[in-house]
Coordinates of C-alpha atoms in Angstrom, one line a residue:
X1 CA 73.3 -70.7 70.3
X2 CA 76.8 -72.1 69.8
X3 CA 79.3 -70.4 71.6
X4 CA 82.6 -71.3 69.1
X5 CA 82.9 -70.5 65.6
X6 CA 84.4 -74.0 63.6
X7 CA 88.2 -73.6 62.4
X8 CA 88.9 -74.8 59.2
X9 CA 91.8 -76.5 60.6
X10 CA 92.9 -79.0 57.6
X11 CA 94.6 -78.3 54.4
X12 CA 90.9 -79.6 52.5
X13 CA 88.9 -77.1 54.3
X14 CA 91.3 -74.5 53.5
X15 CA 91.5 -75.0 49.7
X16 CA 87.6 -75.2 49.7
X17 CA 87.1 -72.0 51.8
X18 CA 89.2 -70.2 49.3
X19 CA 87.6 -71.9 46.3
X20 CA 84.5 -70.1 47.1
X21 CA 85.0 -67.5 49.5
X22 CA 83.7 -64.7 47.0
X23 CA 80.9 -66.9 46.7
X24 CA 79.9 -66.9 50.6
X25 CA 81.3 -63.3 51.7
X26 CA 78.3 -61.9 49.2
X27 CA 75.9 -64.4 50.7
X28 CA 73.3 -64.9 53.5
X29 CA 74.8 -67.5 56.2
X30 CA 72.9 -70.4 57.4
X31 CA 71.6 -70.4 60.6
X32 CA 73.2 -71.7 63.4
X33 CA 72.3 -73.7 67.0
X34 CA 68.3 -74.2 67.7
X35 CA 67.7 -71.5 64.6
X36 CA 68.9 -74.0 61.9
X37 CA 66.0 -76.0 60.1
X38 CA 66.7 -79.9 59.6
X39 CA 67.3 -80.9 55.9
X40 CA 64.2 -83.6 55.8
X41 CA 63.3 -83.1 52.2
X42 CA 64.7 -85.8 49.5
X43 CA 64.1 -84.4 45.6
X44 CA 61.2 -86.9 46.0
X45 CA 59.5 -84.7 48.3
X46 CA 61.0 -81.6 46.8
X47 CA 58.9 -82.9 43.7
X48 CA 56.0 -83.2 45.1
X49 CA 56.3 -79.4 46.8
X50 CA 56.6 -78.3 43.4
X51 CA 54.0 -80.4 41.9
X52 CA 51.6 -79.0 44.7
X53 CA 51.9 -75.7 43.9
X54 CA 51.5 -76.2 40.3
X55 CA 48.3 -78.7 39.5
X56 CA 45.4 -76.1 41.0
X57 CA 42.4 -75.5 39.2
X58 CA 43.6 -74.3 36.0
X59 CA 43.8 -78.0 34.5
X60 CA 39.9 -78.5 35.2
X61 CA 38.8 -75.0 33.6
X62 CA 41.6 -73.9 31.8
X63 CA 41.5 -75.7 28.2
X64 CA 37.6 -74.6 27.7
X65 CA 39.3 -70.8 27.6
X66 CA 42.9 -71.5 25.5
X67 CA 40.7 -73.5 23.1
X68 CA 37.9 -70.8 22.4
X69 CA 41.4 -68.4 21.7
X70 CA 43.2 -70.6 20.0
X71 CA 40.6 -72.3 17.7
X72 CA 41.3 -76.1 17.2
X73 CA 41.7 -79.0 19.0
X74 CA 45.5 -80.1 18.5
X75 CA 46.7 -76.1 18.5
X76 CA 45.5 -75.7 22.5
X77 CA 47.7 -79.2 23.0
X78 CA 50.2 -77.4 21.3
X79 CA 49.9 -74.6 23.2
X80 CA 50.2 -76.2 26.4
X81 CA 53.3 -77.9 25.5
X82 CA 54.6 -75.2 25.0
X83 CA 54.0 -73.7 28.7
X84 CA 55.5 -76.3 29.9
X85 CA 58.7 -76.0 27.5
X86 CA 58.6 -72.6 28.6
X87 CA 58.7 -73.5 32.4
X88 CA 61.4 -75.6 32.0
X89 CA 63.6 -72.9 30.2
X90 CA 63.2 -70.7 33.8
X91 CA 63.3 -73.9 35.6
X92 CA 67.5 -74.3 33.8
X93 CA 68.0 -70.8 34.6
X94 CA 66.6 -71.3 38.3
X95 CA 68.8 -74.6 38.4
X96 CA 72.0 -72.6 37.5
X97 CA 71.4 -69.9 40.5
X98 CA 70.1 -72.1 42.8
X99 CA 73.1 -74.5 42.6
X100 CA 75.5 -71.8 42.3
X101 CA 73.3 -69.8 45.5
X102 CA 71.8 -72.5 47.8
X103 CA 70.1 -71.2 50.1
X104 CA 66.6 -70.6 50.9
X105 CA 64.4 -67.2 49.5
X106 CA 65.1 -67.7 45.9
X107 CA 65.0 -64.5 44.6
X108 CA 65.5 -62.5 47.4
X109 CA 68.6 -64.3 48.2
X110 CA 69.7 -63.9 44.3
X111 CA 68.9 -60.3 43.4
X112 CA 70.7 -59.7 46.6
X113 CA 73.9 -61.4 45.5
X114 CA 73.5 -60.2 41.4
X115 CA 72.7 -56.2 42.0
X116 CA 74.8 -55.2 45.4
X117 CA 74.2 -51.6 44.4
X118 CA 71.4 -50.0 45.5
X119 CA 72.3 -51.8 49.0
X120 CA 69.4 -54.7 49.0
X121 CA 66.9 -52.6 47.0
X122 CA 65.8 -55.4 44.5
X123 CA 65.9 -57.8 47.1
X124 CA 63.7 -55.7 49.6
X125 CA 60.8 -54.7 47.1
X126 CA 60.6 -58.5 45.9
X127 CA 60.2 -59.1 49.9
X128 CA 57.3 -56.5 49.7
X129 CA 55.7 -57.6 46.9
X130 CA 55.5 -61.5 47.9
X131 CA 54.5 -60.6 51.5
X132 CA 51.3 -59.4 50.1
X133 CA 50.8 -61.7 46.5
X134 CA 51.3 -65.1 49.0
X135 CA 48.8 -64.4 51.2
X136 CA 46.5 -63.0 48.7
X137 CA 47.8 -66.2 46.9
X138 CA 46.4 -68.5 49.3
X139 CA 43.3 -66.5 50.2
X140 CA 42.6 -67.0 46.8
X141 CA 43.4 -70.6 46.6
X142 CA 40.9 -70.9 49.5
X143 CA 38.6 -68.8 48.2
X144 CA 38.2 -72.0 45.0
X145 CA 38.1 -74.8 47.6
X146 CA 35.5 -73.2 48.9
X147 CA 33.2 -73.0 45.9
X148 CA 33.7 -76.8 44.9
X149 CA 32.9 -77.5 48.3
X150 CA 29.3 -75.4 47.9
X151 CA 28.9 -77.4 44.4
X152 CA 29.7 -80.4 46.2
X153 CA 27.5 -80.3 49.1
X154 CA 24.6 -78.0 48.5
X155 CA 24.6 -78.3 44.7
X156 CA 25.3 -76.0 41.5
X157 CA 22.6 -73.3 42.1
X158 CA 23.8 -72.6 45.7
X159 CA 26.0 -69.1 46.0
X160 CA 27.5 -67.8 49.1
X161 CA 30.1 -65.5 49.1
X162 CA 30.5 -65.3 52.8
X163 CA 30.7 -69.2 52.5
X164 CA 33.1 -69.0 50.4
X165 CA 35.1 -67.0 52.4
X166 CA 34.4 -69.4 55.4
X167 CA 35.9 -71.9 53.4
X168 CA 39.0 -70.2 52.9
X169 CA 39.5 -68.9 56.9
X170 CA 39.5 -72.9 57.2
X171 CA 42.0 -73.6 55.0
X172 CA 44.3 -71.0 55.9
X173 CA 43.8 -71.5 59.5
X174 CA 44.4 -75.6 59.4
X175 CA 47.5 -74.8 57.3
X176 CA 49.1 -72.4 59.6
X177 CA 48.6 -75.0 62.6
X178 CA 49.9 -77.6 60.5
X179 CA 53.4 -75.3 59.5
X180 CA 53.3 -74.3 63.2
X181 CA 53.3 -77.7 64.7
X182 CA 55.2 -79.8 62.5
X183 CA 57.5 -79.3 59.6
X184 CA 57.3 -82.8 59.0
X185 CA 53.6 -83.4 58.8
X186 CA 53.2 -80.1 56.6
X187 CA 55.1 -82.0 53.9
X188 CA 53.3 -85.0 54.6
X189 CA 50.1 -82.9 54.1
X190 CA 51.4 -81.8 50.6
X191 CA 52.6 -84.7 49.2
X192 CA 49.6 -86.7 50.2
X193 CA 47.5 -83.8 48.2
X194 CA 50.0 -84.1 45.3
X195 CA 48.8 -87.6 45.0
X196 CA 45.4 -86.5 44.7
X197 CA 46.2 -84.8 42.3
X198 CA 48.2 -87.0 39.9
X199 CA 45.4 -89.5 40.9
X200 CA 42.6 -87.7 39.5
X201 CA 44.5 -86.9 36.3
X202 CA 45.4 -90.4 36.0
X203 CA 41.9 -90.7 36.4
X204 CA 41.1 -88.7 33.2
X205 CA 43.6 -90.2 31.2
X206 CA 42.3 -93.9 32.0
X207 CA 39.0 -92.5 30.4
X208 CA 40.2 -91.0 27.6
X209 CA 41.9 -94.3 26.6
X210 CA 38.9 -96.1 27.4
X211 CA 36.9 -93.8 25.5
X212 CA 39.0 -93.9 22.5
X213 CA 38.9 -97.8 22.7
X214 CA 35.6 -97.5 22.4
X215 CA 34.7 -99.0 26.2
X216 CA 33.1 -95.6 27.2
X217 CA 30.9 -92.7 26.1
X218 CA 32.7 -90.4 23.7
X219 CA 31.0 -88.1 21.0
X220 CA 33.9 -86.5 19.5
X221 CA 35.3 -87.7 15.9
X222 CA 39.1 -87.7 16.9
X223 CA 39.6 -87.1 13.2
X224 CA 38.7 -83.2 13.8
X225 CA 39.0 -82.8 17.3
X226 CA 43.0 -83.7 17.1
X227 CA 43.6 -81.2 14.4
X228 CA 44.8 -77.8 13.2
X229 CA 41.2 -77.3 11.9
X230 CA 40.0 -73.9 12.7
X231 CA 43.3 -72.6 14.2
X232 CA 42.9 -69.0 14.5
X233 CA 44.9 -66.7 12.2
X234 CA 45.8 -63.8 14.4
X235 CA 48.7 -63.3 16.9
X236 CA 46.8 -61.8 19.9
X237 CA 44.6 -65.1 20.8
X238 CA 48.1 -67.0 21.2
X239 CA 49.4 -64.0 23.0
X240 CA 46.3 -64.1 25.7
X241 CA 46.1 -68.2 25.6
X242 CA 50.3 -68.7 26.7
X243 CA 49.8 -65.7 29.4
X244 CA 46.9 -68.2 30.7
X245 CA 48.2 -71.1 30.5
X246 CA 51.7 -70.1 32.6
X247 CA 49.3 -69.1 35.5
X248 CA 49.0 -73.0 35.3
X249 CA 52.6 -73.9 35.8
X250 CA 53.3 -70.7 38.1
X251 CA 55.1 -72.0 41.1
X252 CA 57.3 -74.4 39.5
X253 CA 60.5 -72.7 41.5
X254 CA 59.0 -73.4 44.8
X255 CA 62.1 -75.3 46.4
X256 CA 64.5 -72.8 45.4
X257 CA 62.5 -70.7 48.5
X258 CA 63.5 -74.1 51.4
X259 CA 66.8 -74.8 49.9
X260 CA 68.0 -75.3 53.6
X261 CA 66.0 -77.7 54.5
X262 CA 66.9 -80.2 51.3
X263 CA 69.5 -82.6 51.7
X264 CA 72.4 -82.4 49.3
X265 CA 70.8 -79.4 47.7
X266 CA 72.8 -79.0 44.7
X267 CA 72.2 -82.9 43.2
X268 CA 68.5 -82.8 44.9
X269 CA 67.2 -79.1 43.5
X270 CA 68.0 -80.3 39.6
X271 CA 66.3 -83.6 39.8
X272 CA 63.4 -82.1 41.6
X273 CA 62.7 -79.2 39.0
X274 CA 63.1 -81.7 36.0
X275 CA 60.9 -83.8 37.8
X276 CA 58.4 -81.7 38.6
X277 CA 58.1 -80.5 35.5
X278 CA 58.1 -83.3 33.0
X279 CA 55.5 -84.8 35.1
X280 CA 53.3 -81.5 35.2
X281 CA 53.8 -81.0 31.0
X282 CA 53.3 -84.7 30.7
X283 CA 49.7 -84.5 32.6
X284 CA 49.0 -81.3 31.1
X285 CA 49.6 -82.0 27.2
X286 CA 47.6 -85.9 27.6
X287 CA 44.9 -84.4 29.9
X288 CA 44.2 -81.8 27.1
X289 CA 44.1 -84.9 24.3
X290 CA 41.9 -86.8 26.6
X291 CA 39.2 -84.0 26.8
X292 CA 39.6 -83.9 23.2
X293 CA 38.7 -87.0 22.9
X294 CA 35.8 -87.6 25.0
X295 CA 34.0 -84.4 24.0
X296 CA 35.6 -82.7 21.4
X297 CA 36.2 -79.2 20.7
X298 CA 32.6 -77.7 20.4
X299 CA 31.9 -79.2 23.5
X300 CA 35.2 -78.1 25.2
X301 CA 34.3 -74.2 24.4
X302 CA 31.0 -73.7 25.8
X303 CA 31.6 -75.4 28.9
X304 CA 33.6 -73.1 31.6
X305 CA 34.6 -76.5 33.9
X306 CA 35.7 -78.6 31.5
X307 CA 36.1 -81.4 33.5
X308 CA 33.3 -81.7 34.6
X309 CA 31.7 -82.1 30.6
X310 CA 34.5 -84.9 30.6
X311 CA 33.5 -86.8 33.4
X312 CA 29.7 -85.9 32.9
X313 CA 29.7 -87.6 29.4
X314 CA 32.3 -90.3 30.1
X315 CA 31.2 -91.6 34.3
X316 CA 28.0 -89.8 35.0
X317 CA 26.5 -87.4 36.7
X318 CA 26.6 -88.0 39.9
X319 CA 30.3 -88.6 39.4
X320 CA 30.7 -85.3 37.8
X321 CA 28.6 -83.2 40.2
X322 CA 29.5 -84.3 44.3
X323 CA 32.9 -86.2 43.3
X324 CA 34.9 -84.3 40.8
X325 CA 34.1 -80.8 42.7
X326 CA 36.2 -82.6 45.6
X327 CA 38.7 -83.8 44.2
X328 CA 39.3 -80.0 42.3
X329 CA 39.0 -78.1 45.4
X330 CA 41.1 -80.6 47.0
X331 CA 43.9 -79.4 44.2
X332 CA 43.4 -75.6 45.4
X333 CA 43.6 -76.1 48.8
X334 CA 47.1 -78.4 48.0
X335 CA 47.8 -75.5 45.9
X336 CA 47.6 -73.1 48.8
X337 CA 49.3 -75.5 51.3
X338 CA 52.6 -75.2 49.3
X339 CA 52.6 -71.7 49.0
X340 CA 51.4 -71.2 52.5
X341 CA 54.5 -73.3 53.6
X342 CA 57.0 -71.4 51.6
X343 CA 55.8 -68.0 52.5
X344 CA 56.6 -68.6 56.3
X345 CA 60.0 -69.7 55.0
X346 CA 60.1 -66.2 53.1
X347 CA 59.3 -64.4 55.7
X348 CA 61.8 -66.0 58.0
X349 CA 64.5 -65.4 55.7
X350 CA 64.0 -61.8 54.6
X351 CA 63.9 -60.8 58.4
X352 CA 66.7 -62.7 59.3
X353 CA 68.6 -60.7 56.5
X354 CA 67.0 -57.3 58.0
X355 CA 64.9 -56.8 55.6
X356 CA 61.7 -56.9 57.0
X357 CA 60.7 -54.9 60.0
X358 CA 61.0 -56.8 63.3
X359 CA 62.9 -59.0 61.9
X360 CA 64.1 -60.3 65.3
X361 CA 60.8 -61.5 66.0
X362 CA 59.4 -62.7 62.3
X363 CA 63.5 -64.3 61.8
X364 CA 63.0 -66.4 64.6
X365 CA 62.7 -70.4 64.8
X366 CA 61.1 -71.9 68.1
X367 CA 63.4 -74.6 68.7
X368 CA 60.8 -76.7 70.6
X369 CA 58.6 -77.0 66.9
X370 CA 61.3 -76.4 64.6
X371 CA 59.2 -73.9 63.0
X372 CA 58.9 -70.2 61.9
X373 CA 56.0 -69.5 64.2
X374 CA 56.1 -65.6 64.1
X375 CA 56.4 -65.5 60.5
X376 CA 53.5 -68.0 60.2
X377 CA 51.5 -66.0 62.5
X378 CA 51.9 -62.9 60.3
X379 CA 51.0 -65.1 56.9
X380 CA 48.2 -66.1 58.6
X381 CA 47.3 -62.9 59.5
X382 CA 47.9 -61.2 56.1
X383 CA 45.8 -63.8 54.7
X384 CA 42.7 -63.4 57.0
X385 CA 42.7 -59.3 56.0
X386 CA 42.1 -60.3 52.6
X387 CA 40.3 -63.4 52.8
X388 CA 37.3 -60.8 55.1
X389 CA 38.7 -57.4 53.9
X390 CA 39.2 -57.9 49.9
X391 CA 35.8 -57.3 47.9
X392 CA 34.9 -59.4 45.2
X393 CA 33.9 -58.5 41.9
X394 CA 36.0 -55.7 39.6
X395 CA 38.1 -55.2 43.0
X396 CA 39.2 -58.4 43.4
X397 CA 40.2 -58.9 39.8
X398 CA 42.2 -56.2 39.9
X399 CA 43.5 -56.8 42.9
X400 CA 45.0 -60.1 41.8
X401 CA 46.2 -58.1 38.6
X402 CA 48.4 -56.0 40.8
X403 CA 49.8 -58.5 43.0
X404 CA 50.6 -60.3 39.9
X405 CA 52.4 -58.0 37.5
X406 CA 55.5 -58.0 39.4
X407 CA 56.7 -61.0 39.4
X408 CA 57.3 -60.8 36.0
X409 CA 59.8 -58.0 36.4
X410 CA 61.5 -59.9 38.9
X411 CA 61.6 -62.9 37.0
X412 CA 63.7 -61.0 34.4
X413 CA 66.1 -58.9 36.8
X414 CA 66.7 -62.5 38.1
X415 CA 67.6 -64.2 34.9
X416 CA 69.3 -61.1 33.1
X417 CA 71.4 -61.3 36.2
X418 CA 72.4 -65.4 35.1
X419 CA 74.1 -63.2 32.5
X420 CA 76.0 -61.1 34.8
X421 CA 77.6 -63.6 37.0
X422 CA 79.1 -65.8 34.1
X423 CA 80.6 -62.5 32.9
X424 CA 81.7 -61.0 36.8
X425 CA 82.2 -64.7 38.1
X426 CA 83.2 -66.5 35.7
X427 CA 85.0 -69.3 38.0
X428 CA 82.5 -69.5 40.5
X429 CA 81.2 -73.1 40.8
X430 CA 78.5 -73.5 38.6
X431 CA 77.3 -77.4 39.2
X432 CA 74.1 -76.6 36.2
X433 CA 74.6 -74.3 33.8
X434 CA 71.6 -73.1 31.8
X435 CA 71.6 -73.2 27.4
X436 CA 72.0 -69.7 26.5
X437 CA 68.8 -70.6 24.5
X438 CA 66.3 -71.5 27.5
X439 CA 67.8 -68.2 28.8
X440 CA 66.6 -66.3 26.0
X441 CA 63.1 -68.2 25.5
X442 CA 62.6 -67.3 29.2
X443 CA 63.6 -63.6 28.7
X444 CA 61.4 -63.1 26.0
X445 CA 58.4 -64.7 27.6
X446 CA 59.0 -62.4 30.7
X447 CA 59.3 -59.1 27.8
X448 CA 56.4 -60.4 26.6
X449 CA 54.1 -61.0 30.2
X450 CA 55.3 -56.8 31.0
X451 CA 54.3 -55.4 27.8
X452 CA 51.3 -57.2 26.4
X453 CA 49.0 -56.0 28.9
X454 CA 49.2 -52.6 27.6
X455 CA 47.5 -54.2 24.8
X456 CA 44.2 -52.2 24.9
X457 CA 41.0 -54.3 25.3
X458 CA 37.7 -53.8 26.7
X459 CA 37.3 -52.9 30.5
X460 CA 34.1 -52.3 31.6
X461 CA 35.1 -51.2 35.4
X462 CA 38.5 -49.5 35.3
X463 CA 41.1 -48.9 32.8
X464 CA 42.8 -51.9 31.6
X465 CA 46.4 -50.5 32.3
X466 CA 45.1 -49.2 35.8
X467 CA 46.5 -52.6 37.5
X468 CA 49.8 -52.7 36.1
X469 CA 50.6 -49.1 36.6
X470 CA 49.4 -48.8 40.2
X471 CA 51.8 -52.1 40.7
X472 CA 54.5 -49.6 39.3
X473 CA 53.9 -47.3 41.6
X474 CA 53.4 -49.9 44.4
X475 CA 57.0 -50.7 44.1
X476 CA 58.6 -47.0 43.7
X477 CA 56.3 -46.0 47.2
X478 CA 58.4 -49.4 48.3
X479 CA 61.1 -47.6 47.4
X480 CA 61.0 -45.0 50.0
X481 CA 60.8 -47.7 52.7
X482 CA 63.6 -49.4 51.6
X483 CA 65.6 -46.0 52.2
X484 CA 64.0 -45.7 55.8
X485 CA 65.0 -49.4 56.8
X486 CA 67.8 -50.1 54.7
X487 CA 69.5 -46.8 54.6
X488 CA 68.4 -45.3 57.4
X489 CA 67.8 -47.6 60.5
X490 CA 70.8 -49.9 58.6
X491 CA 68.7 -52.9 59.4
X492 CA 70.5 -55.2 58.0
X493 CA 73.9 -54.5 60.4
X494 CA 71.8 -55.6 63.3
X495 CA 70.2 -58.6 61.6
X496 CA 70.7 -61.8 63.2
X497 CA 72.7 -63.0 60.2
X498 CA 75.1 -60.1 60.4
X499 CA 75.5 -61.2 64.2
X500 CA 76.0 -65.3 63.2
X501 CA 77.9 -64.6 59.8
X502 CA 80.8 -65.8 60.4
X503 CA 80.2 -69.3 61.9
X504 CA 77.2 -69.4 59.2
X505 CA 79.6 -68.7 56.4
X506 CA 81.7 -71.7 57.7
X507 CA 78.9 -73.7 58.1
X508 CA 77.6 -73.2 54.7
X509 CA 81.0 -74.0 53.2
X510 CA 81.1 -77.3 54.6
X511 CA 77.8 -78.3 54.5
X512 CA 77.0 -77.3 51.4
X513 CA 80.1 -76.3 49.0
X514 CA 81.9 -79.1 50.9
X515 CA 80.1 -81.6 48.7
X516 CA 80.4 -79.8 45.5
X517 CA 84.1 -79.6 45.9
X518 CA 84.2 -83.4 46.4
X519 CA 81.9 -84.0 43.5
X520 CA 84.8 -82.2 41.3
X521 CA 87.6 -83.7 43.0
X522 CA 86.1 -87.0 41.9
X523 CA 85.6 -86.0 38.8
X524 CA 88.9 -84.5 38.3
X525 CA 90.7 -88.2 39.5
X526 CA 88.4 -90.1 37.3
X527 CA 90.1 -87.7 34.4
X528 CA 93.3 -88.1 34.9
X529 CA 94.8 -91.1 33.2

């Protein structure tokens, strides 16, 4: 631990200190010493961690179901396109805080800043509901690595659910040694399974071409398949097919949780979100035509894996059944490697803040691994209870209903709070600043995710509202620990950032605003004649 605090002892530092000081008194500091986490990842990398998180499963099986809802061929493209445009209209709204706010925890870091009153409320109950929807996440990720792996090996008939679950204890347990052991080679691990993914797509897109140039199997006439043609007529199919195909593009915010550890955060955080998400909307739109065009849309409703029909029809079967199932789980378990590594960051960050009980012990980096390995250690536990704990079945389903509901609500205290800082900090430095228009799409789609699962439908094991009301309650029993903690036991006033703010405040001014005041000093020069 260092044992001086930095002067700003220059006329520069000075000016800049003051330029944001409203900025950084209301935020978390860096850490300081052995606690501080290097900046190792480039907007390449930062990409990738996106992209990771992203491109699971929901490519391979997803189109068979938008398409059934939607009705014709070029409608689901449409459809996907727009997820995608939708995902970037939070990703501009995500850009604005997390330039403005850079620092790691994403939301908890930003609905602490926007809503100061209740004292860390918003920002504790988003701790309390990620702590349990990340490592249900990535039991669940596991869970789908594990079933392509049965297909693969032992063949389509053979079911295990204990197997399954075997599967997923692997994966979670291999990711937490990796995150324990070495920062560097968990990134390694997730841009390496990035490029299995963008591989594989590539993959389906080379056949689709080849297909429609006649040089492969394709059954579909093109004519009909790419066409509004049977587009159904009533709004709740679209209503049901967008709420699917976000799940698809859900974790397109994942740097905004490592900001720390991203060199020159403010130009790399941009790039990387654009990035990210061109790329994913790019795959996702042409992956959709090329299904289209190899099998067409009959064939694209009745079969659940739709990638596997593609590559069935298009490279054969033996392709289709021991390779394909690979390359799929291999997307989950990259799916789950991303989110695994940003949970431990989570965690880290919310105890260092004090909001998270023991957060001495969860908040703390071993300098010998430069890694969280408490927090770890808890994901990994978390994980493991539900991975061997969790039934499947009606349970699970509405399990993963539960831990998902919330998010939504926290997407739009986050955004409506964009809102509130450009009218109570108006001059705070704002290096992105979102259309007004992608911050309205994104509201409305977040309206839209909380209220149109009241939508009655058929529920054969509970009542369909049951989920999204027990989440409701989830979060006001939540409530009445953040009074205990918070309140109470003032947690946060003996948090190790409340003992390092001051020296972490400095630190975070010139490593991080230091730049952005250059970058507008330039600027200003280059203006003046």
């Amino acid at each position: 631990m260092e044992a001086h605090e930095p002067l700003l002892d220059s006329p520069r530092q000075s000016t800049e200190h003051h330029r944001h000081a409203e900025q950084i008194e209301h935020m978390e500091p860096l850490a300081v010493g052995d606690q501080r986490l290097q900046r190792r990842i480039g907007w390449v990398t930062g990409a990738a961690v996106n992209i990771s998180y992203m491109i699971g499963s929901g490519i391979f099986v997803g189109p068979s179901f938008t398409m059934k809802l939607v009705g014709s061929g070029l409608m689901n493209v449409f459809i996907w396109f727009l997820g995608g445009v939708l995902s970037m209209a939070g990703a501009w709204t995500f850009a604005e805080l997390g330039t403005m706010l850079p620092r790691s925890g994403g939301e908890v870091g930003y609905l602490e800043y926007i809503y100061r009153r209740p004292k860390y409320l918003l920002a504790f109950l988003f701790t309390m509901w990620s702590l349990s929807n990340r490592a249900s996440g990535v039991s669940s990720q596991g869970t789908v690595f594990g079933s392509y792996m049965n297909y693969a090996f032992f063949g389509s008939d053979y079911k295990s659910d204990w197997m399954e679950r075997g599967w997923s204890v692997a994966c979670a347990t291999i990711l937490t040694l990796v995150n324990i052991l070495s920062s560097k080679a968990s990134l390694r691990v997730m841009t390496c399974l990035t490029v299995v993914k963008l591989t594989i797509l590539g993959l389906v897109l080379f056949v689709g071409v080849l297909s429609a140039m006649g040089f492969l199997p394709g059954d579909a006439d093109m004519g009909s398949a790419l066409s509004f043609q049977g587009t159904a007529t009533s709004i709740a199919p679209y209503a049901s097919a967008i709420y699917y195909v976000q799940s698809s593009y859900s974790g397109w915010q994942n740097l905004n949780y490592i900001m720390d550890e991203v060199k020159d955060p403010i130009k790399s955080l941009p790039k990387a979100l654009a990035a990210s998400l061109l790329s994913t909307t790019v795959l996702y739109v042409l992956t959709n035509i090329a299904y289209l065009v190899v099998l067409g849309q009959g064939v694209m409703e009745t079969n659940m894996i739709v990638a596997a029909a593609f590559f069935t029809k298009s490279l054969g079967e033996n392709f289709a059944s021991t390779v394909l199932p690979i390359f799929i789980g291999l997307s989950s378990f990259g799916s789950g490697a991303a989110m695994n590594f940003s949970a431990g960051r989570l965690i880290m960050e919310a105890s260092r803040a004090g909001l998270f009980p023991f957060g001495r012990t969860f908040g703390h980096v071993d300098p010998r691994v430069q890694s969280p390995v408490n927090a770890y250690l808890l994901q990994y536990a978390l994980t493991i209870l539900y991975t061997l704990i969790m039934p499947r079945g009606a349970v699970y389903q509405f399990y993963i209903a539960f831990t998902g509901y919330p998010h939504y609500a926290f997407y739009f205290m986050t955004v409506i709070g964009v809102l509130v800082l450009r009218k109570r900090e108006p001059h705070n430095a704002r290096p992105v600043t979102a259309p007004y228009a992608c911050i309205a799409a994104f509201l409305c789609f977040t309206v839209y995710a909380l209220l149109f699962v009241y939508i009655p439908v058929d529920s054969p094991h509970y009542p369909y509202w049951a989920p999204y009301v027990t989440a409701i309650f989830y979060m006001v029993a939540c409530s009445g620990l953040w009074y205990y903690l918070i309140i109470v036991k003032d947690t946060p006033g003996k948090s190790y950032n409340t003992e390092i703010r001051k020296r972490g405040q400095v630190a975070l001014d010139e490593e991080v605003f230091g730049e952005v005041d250059t970058l507008v000093d330039e600027d200003h020069e280059r203006r003046i004649p």
